[in-house]
Amino acid sequence: GMDGAAPPASPAGLSAYVAVSQLLGLTLLATTGAWLGRYRGGVAWHSPLQFNVHPLCMVLGMVFLQGDALLVYRVFRHEAKRSTKALHALLHGLALLIALIGIVAVFESHRTKSIPDMYSLHSWCGMAAFVLYLLQWLLGCGFFLLPRASFSLRSRYKPHHVFFGIALFALSIAACLLGITEMLLFNIKDSYSRFVPEGVLANTLGVLLVAFGLVVAYVLTRDDWRRPPLAEEMALSMDFKTLTEAESPGGGS
């Protein structure tokens, strides 16, 4: 076995891509803060600036933290599966909580300013992303974390969980892009076409969102960067194969 041996190093390139993703993520947050602070008056809760809590929370929760939660299995490659799983669930839960604050902010802000809710494509995509993300999180906790569904049930559900994880991350970024465009059209419609600094900064934020999404997606879809199964996981799936296919543990792989 591997007892006492140092854990194998991460595959070449993986650390670099993860580092780039974190750099992009932090730049995203800084750019969002700069836009809201410099051009939109800053962020405050019970005030006319309450709306600005919305974009900040959505970028932090639904993009940065969601992306990091997806990367957990690539970054923590040799830690116990259980603790990696708990961290994955915790980061997604935190993302949901922050996104919820952002959603409350926009509804309260609309109410105080008598602006109608949920009519735009941005709001439809954004709400769909949030509701489905919450559902995905609850199902994930139910299948993989809490009462431990049977091995065959987990195996069957896992591909769906993985696919919807990446799909919801993409939908969240798309909703942010629609939101940025909507905000610019509401606020600087007349000067946007003249390449004013606010428009350029917000467009840059959009490009950073896409770049962050692409880097995370690349790391997630590289087959050779998948987390290698640990000895105890191997034993578990061997037992499962033996049970289901009635083959000897030594036969097959």
mmCIF file of C-alpha atoms in Angstrom:
data_model
loop_
_atom_site.group_PDB
_atom_site.id
_atom_site.type_symbol
_atom_site.label_atom_id
_atom_site.label_comp_id
_atom_site.label_asym_id
_atom_site.label_seq_id
_atom_site.Cartn_x
_atom_site.Cartn_y
_atom_site.Cartn_z
ATOM 1 C CA GLY A 1 0.000 0.000 0.000
ATOM 2 C CA MET A 2 0.904 3.671 0.110
ATOM 3 C CA ASP A 3 1.324 3.744 3.910
ATOM 4 C CA GLY A 4 3.986 6.198 4.973
ATOM 5 C CA ALA A 5 4.735 7.234 1.386
ATOM 6 C CA ALA A 6 4.337 10.902 0.465
ATOM 7 C CA PRO A 7 1.131 11.559 -1.497
ATOM 8 C CA PRO A 8 1.785 11.772 -5.244
ATOM 9 C CA ALA A 9 2.184 15.289 -6.616
ATOM 10 C CA SER A 10 -0.671 16.955 -8.479
ATOM 11 C CA PRO A 11 -0.640 16.368 -12.254
ATOM 12 C CA ALA A 12 1.457 18.868 -14.208
ATOM 13 C CA GLY A 13 -0.535 21.948 -15.110
ATOM 14 C CA LEU A 14 -3.367 21.406 -12.656
ATOM 15 C CA SER A 15 -1.917 23.711 -9.975
ATOM 16 C CA ALA A 16 -1.262 26.423 -12.563
ATOM 17 C CA TYR A 17 -4.846 26.311 -13.860
ATOM 18 C CA VAL A 18 -6.265 26.340 -10.331
ATOM 19 C CA ALA A 19 -4.039 29.337 -9.487
ATOM 20 C CA VAL A 20 -5.245 31.179 -12.612
ATOM 21 C CA SER A 21 -8.863 30.417 -11.679
ATOM 22 C CA GLN A 22 -8.367 31.916 -8.199
ATOM 23 C CA LEU A 23 -6.635 34.973 -9.631
ATOM 24 C CA LEU A 24 -9.522 35.486 -12.063
ATOM 25 C CA GLY A 25 -12.052 34.938 -9.280
ATOM 26 C CA LEU A 26 -10.494 37.552 -7.013
ATOM 27 C CA THR A 27 -10.163 39.970 -9.963
ATOM 28 C CA LEU A 28 -13.876 39.400 -10.653
ATOM 29 C CA LEU A 29 -14.790 40.415 -7.114
ATOM 30 C CA ALA A 30 -12.466 43.435 -7.179
ATOM 31 C CA THR A 31 -13.901 44.564 -10.536
ATOM 32 C CA THR A 32 -17.488 44.189 -9.287
ATOM 33 C CA GLY A 33 -16.585 46.199 -6.172
ATOM 34 C CA ALA A 34 -14.841 48.860 -8.262
ATOM 35 C CA TRP A 35 -17.845 49.225 -10.572
ATOM 36 C CA LEU A 36 -20.346 49.522 -7.714
ATOM 37 C CA GLY A 37 -18.074 51.756 -5.623
ATOM 38 C CA ARG A 38 -16.824 54.075 -8.349
ATOM 39 C CA TYR A 39 -19.926 54.424 -10.532
ATOM 40 C CA ARG A 40 -22.946 53.195 -8.577
ATOM 41 C CA GLY A 41 -22.421 54.907 -5.203
ATOM 42 C CA GLY A 42 -21.287 51.857 -3.227
ATOM 43 C CA VAL A 43 -23.216 49.232 -1.277
ATOM 44 C CA ALA A 44 -25.575 49.661 1.703
ATOM 45 C CA TRP A 45 -28.551 47.688 3.008
ATOM 46 C CA HIS A 46 -31.421 49.970 4.154
ATOM 47 C CA SER A 47 -30.859 52.743 1.637
ATOM 48 C CA PRO A 48 -31.313 53.573 -2.050
ATOM 49 C CA LEU A 49 -28.045 51.636 -2.567
ATOM 50 C CA GLN A 50 -29.595 48.355 -1.414
ATOM 51 C CA PHE A 51 -29.886 47.177 -5.027
ATOM 52 C CA ASN A 52 -26.073 47.131 -5.312
ATOM 53 C CA VAL A 53 -25.909 44.321 -2.750
ATOM 54 C CA HIS A 54 -27.495 42.156 -5.467
ATOM 55 C CA PRO A 55 -24.721 42.086 -8.119
ATOM 56 C CA LEU A 56 -22.020 41.804 -5.447
ATOM 57 C CA CYS A 57 -23.684 38.806 -3.756
ATOM 58 C CA MET A 58 -24.490 37.078 -7.045
ATOM 59 C CA VAL A 59 -20.926 37.315 -8.364
ATOM 60 C CA LEU A 60 -19.499 36.200 -5.002
ATOM 61 C CA GLY A 61 -21.971 33.370 -4.378
ATOM 62 C CA MET A 62 -23.261 32.052 -7.692
ATOM 63 C CA VAL A 63 -19.978 32.435 -9.573
ATOM 64 C CA PHE A 64 -16.858 32.576 -7.394
ATOM 65 C CA LEU A 65 -17.905 30.271 -4.543
ATOM 66 C CA GLN A 66 -19.863 27.941 -6.807
ATOM 67 C CA GLY A 67 -16.806 27.619 -9.064
ATOM 68 C CA ASP A 68 -14.542 26.928 -6.092
ATOM 69 C CA ALA A 69 -16.964 24.334 -4.725
ATOM 70 C CA LEU A 70 -16.769 22.535 -8.083
ATOM 71 C CA LEU A 71 -12.951 22.559 -7.953
ATOM 72 C CA VAL A 72 -12.749 20.965 -4.484
ATOM 73 C CA TYR A 73 -12.387 17.410 -5.829
ATOM 74 C CA ARG A 74 -9.551 18.442 -8.141
ATOM 75 C CA VAL A 75 -7.650 20.470 -5.528
ATOM 76 C CA PHE A 76 -7.964 18.143 -2.508
ATOM 77 C CA ARG A 77 -6.931 15.017 -4.334
ATOM 78 C CA HIS A 78 -5.536 12.901 -1.509
ATOM 79 C CA GLU A 79 -7.642 13.932 1.493
ATOM 80 C CA ALA A 80 -10.336 11.610 2.853
ATOM 81 C CA LYS A 81 -13.332 11.513 0.495
ATOM 82 C CA ARG A 82 -15.706 12.266 3.381
ATOM 83 C CA SER A 83 -14.030 15.565 4.364
ATOM 84 C CA THR A 84 -13.639 16.620 0.709
ATOM 85 C CA LYS A 85 -17.336 15.921 0.208
ATOM 86 C CA ALA A 86 -18.231 17.957 3.310
ATOM 87 C CA LEU A 87 -16.171 20.919 2.049
ATOM 88 C CA HIS A 88 -17.836 20.651 -1.381
ATOM 89 C CA ALA A 89 -21.295 20.772 0.255
ATOM 90 C CA LEU A 90 -20.277 23.551 2.662
ATOM 91 C CA LEU A 91 -18.996 25.874 -0.094
ATOM 92 C CA HIS A 92 -22.142 25.295 -2.169
ATOM 93 C CA GLY A 93 -24.267 25.968 0.926
ATOM 94 C CA LEU A 94 -22.392 29.211 1.600
ATOM 95 C CA ALA A 95 -22.851 30.231 -2.058
ATOM 96 C CA LEU A 96 -26.612 29.626 -1.735
ATOM 97 C CA LEU A 97 -26.814 31.675 1.456
ATOM 98 C CA ILE A 98 -24.974 34.645 -0.089
ATOM 99 C CA ALA A 99 -27.103 34.387 -3.250
ATOM 100 C CA LEU A 100 -30.252 34.411 -1.100
ATOM 101 C CA ILE A 101 -29.121 37.690 0.509
ATOM 102 C CA GLY A 102 -28.613 39.077 -3.019
ATOM 103 C CA ILE A 103 -32.119 37.991 -4.059
ATOM 104 C CA VAL A 104 -33.716 39.531 -0.950
ATOM 105 C CA ALA A 105 -31.810 42.766 -1.687
ATOM 106 C CA VAL A 106 -33.184 43.086 -5.218
ATOM 107 C CA PHE A 107 -36.801 42.327 -4.219
ATOM 108 C CA GLU A 108 -36.683 44.797 -1.297
ATOM 109 C CA SER A 109 -35.041 47.438 -3.477
ATOM 110 C CA HIS A 110 -37.734 46.974 -6.161
ATOM 111 C CA ARG A 111 -40.465 47.207 -3.520
ATOM 112 C CA THR A 112 -39.192 50.513 -2.087
ATOM 113 C CA LYS A 113 -38.796 51.990 -5.589
ATOM 114 C CA SER A 114 -42.048 50.435 -6.945
ATOM 115 C CA ILE A 115 -40.211 48.604 -9.740
ATOM 116 C CA PRO A 116 -41.954 45.454 -11.089
ATOM 117 C CA ASP A 117 -40.340 42.048 -10.411
ATOM 118 C CA MET A 118 -39.478 39.028 -12.512
ATOM 119 C CA TYR A 119 -40.318 40.381 -15.983
ATOM 120 C CA SER A 120 -36.842 40.330 -17.578
ATOM 121 C CA LEU A 121 -34.915 37.472 -19.161
ATOM 122 C CA HIS A 122 -32.181 38.109 -16.580
ATOM 123 C CA SER A 123 -34.597 37.564 -13.691
ATOM 124 C CA TRP A 124 -36.024 34.394 -15.266
ATOM 125 C CA CYS A 125 -32.591 32.838 -15.882
ATOM 126 C CA GLY A 126 -31.280 34.015 -12.517
ATOM 127 C CA MET A 127 -34.218 32.659 -10.537
ATOM 128 C CA ALA A 128 -34.107 29.364 -12.463
ATOM 129 C CA ALA A 129 -30.379 29.069 -11.675
ATOM 130 C CA PHE A 130 -30.965 29.755 -7.966
ATOM 131 C CA VAL A 131 -33.949 27.401 -7.529
ATOM 132 C CA LEU A 132 -32.293 24.562 -9.465
ATOM 133 C CA TYR A 133 -29.015 25.141 -7.585
ATOM 134 C CA LEU A 134 -30.856 24.814 -4.259
ATOM 135 C CA LEU A 135 -32.526 21.622 -5.504
ATOM 136 C CA GLN A 136 -29.204 20.226 -6.739
ATOM 137 C CA TRP A 137 -27.645 20.977 -3.340
ATOM 138 C CA LEU A 138 -30.461 19.289 -1.402
ATOM 139 C CA LEU A 139 -30.330 16.205 -3.663
ATOM 140 C CA GLY A 140 -26.535 16.085 -3.418
ATOM 141 C CA CYS A 141 -26.645 16.222 0.376
ATOM 142 C CA GLY A 142 -29.375 13.578 0.412
ATOM 143 C CA PHE A 143 -27.591 11.164 -1.896
ATOM 144 C CA PHE A 144 -23.945 11.614 -0.980
ATOM 145 C CA LEU A 145 -23.601 13.223 2.428
ATOM 146 C CA LEU A 146 -26.364 12.645 4.940
ATOM 147 C CA PRO A 147 -28.226 9.334 5.137
ATOM 148 C CA ARG A 148 -25.892 7.601 2.668
ATOM 149 C CA ALA A 149 -27.988 6.307 -0.190
ATOM 150 C CA SER A 150 -27.150 2.801 -1.408
ATOM 151 C CA PHE A 151 -24.060 2.443 -3.570
ATOM 152 C CA SER A 152 -26.077 1.557 -6.687
ATOM 153 C CA LEU A 153 -28.402 4.547 -6.199
ATOM 154 C CA ARG A 154 -25.433 6.895 -5.769
ATOM 155 C CA SER A 155 -23.702 5.439 -8.838
ATOM 156 C CA ARG A 156 -26.820 5.998 -10.903
ATOM 157 C CA TYR A 157 -27.392 9.540 -9.665
ATOM 158 C CA LYS A 158 -23.778 10.715 -9.834
ATOM 159 C CA PRO A 159 -23.563 11.420 -13.620
ATOM 160 C CA HIS A 160 -26.712 13.582 -13.350
ATOM 161 C CA HIS A 161 -25.250 15.411 -10.365
ATOM 162 C CA VAL A 162 -21.991 16.106 -12.210
ATOM 163 C CA PHE A 163 -23.718 17.261 -15.406
ATOM 164 C CA PHE A 164 -26.158 19.597 -13.625
ATOM 165 C CA GLY A 165 -23.319 20.957 -11.505
ATOM 166 C CA ILE A 166 -21.512 22.238 -14.594
ATOM 167 C CA ALA A 167 -24.764 23.249 -16.350
ATOM 168 C CA LEU A 168 -25.932 25.368 -13.391
ATOM 169 C CA PHE A 169 -22.524 27.015 -13.123
ATOM 170 C CA ALA A 170 -22.814 27.979 -16.824
ATOM 171 C CA LEU A 171 -26.402 29.203 -16.335
ATOM 172 C CA SER A 172 -25.301 31.313 -13.347
ATOM 173 C CA ILE A 173 -22.618 33.026 -15.444
ATOM 174 C CA ALA A 174 -25.119 33.582 -18.272
ATOM 175 C CA ALA A 175 -27.546 35.188 -15.798
ATOM 176 C CA CYS A 176 -24.751 37.492 -14.581
ATOM 177 C CA LEU A 177 -23.957 38.559 -18.156
ATOM 178 C CA LEU A 178 -27.636 39.353 -18.764
ATOM 179 C CA GLY A 179 -27.716 41.273 -15.474
ATOM 180 C CA ILE A 180 -24.676 43.371 -16.369
ATOM 181 C CA THR A 181 -26.208 44.274 -19.740
ATOM 182 C CA GLU A 182 -29.541 45.138 -18.114
ATOM 183 C CA MET A 183 -27.857 47.329 -15.494
ATOM 184 C CA LEU A 184 -25.902 49.219 -18.149
ATOM 185 C CA LEU A 185 -29.006 49.760 -20.285
ATOM 186 C CA PHE A 186 -30.928 51.085 -17.255
ATOM 187 C CA ASN A 187 -28.139 53.343 -16.022
ATOM 188 C CA ILE A 188 -26.061 54.593 -18.953
ATOM 189 C CA LYS A 189 -28.215 53.837 -21.991
ATOM 190 C CA ASP A 190 -27.423 57.164 -23.690
ATOM 191 C CA SER A 191 -23.651 57.127 -23.199
ATOM 192 C CA TYR A 192 -22.927 53.352 -23.347
ATOM 193 C CA SER A 193 -22.279 53.447 -27.096
ATOM 194 C CA ARG A 194 -19.590 56.096 -26.627
ATOM 195 C CA PHE A 195 -17.253 53.704 -24.769
ATOM 196 C CA VAL A 196 -17.586 55.551 -21.446
ATOM 197 C CA PRO A 197 -15.363 54.159 -18.645
ATOM 198 C CA GLU A 198 -18.276 52.577 -16.750
ATOM 199 C CA GLY A 199 -19.382 50.681 -19.841
ATOM 200 C CA VAL A 200 -15.860 49.464 -20.562
ATOM 201 C CA LEU A 201 -15.360 48.380 -16.930
ATOM 202 C CA ALA A 202 -18.656 46.475 -16.846
ATOM 203 C CA ASN A 203 -17.903 44.817 -20.193
ATOM 204 C CA THR A 204 -14.517 43.812 -18.796
ATOM 205 C CA LEU A 205 -16.304 42.251 -15.811
ATOM 206 C CA GLY A 206 -18.374 40.221 -18.288
ATOM 207 C CA VAL A 207 -15.253 39.004 -20.075
ATOM 208 C CA LEU A 208 -13.678 38.039 -16.712
ATOM 209 C CA LEU A 209 -16.814 36.071 -15.810
ATOM 210 C CA VAL A 210 -16.555 34.097 -19.047
ATOM 211 C CA ALA A 211 -12.809 33.532 -18.540
ATOM 212 C CA PHE A 212 -13.331 32.267 -14.972
ATOM 213 C CA GLY A 213 -16.066 29.922 -16.209
ATOM 214 C CA LEU A 214 -13.893 28.556 -19.003
ATOM 215 C CA VAL A 215 -10.869 27.907 -16.761
ATOM 216 C CA VAL A 216 -13.011 26.122 -14.160
ATOM 217 C CA ALA A 217 -14.761 24.093 -16.880
ATOM 218 C CA TYR A 218 -11.401 23.117 -18.384
ATOM 219 C CA VAL A 219 -10.083 21.858 -15.040
ATOM 220 C CA LEU A 220 -13.316 19.917 -14.445
ATOM 221 C CA THR A 221 -13.414 18.257 -17.854
ATOM 222 C CA ARG A 222 -9.761 17.141 -18.064
ATOM 223 C CA ASP A 223 -10.056 13.380 -17.525
ATOM 224 C CA ASP A 224 -6.482 12.929 -16.341
ATOM 225 C CA TRP A 225 -7.025 15.573 -13.632
ATOM 226 C CA ARG A 226 -9.845 13.656 -11.946
ATOM 227 C CA ARG A 227 -9.381 12.769 -8.307
ATOM 228 C CA PRO A 228 -7.782 9.299 -8.106
ATOM 229 C CA PRO A 229 -9.897 6.898 -6.007
ATOM 230 C CA LEU A 230 -8.354 6.160 -2.614
ATOM 231 C CA ALA A 231 -7.747 2.613 -1.408
ATOM 232 C CA GLU A 232 -10.939 2.515 0.686
ATOM 233 C CA GLU A 233 -13.049 3.740 -2.251
ATOM 234 C CA MET A 234 -11.498 1.081 -4.488
ATOM 235 C CA ALA A 235 -12.369 -1.594 -1.924
ATOM 236 C CA LEU A 236 -15.919 -0.279 -1.724
ATOM 237 C CA SER A 237 -16.507 -0.429 -5.462
ATOM 238 C CA MET A 238 -14.839 -3.857 -5.681
ATOM 239 C CA ASP A 239 -17.263 -5.153 -3.041
ATOM 240 C CA PHE A 240 -20.086 -3.577 -4.989
ATOM 241 C CA LYS A 241 -18.988 -5.158 -8.280
ATOM 242 C CA THR A 242 -18.655 -8.508 -6.553
ATOM 243 C CA LEU A 243 -22.171 -8.193 -5.174
ATOM 244 C CA THR A 244 -23.782 -7.065 -8.410
ATOM 245 C CA GLU A 245 -21.868 -9.068 -10.982
ATOM 246 C CA ALA A 246 -21.117 -12.044 -8.731
ATOM 247 C CA GLU A 247 -17.548 -12.073 -9.915
ATOM 248 C CA SER A 248 -14.546 -12.780 -7.719
ATOM 249 C CA PRO A 249 -12.796 -9.654 -6.370
ATOM 250 C CA GLY A 250 -9.673 -10.754 -8.230
ATOM 251 C CA GLY A 251 -11.336 -10.989 -11.635
ATOM 252 C CA GLY A 252 -12.048 -7.801 -13.603
ATOM 253 C CA SER A 253 -10.559 -4.453 -12.546
#
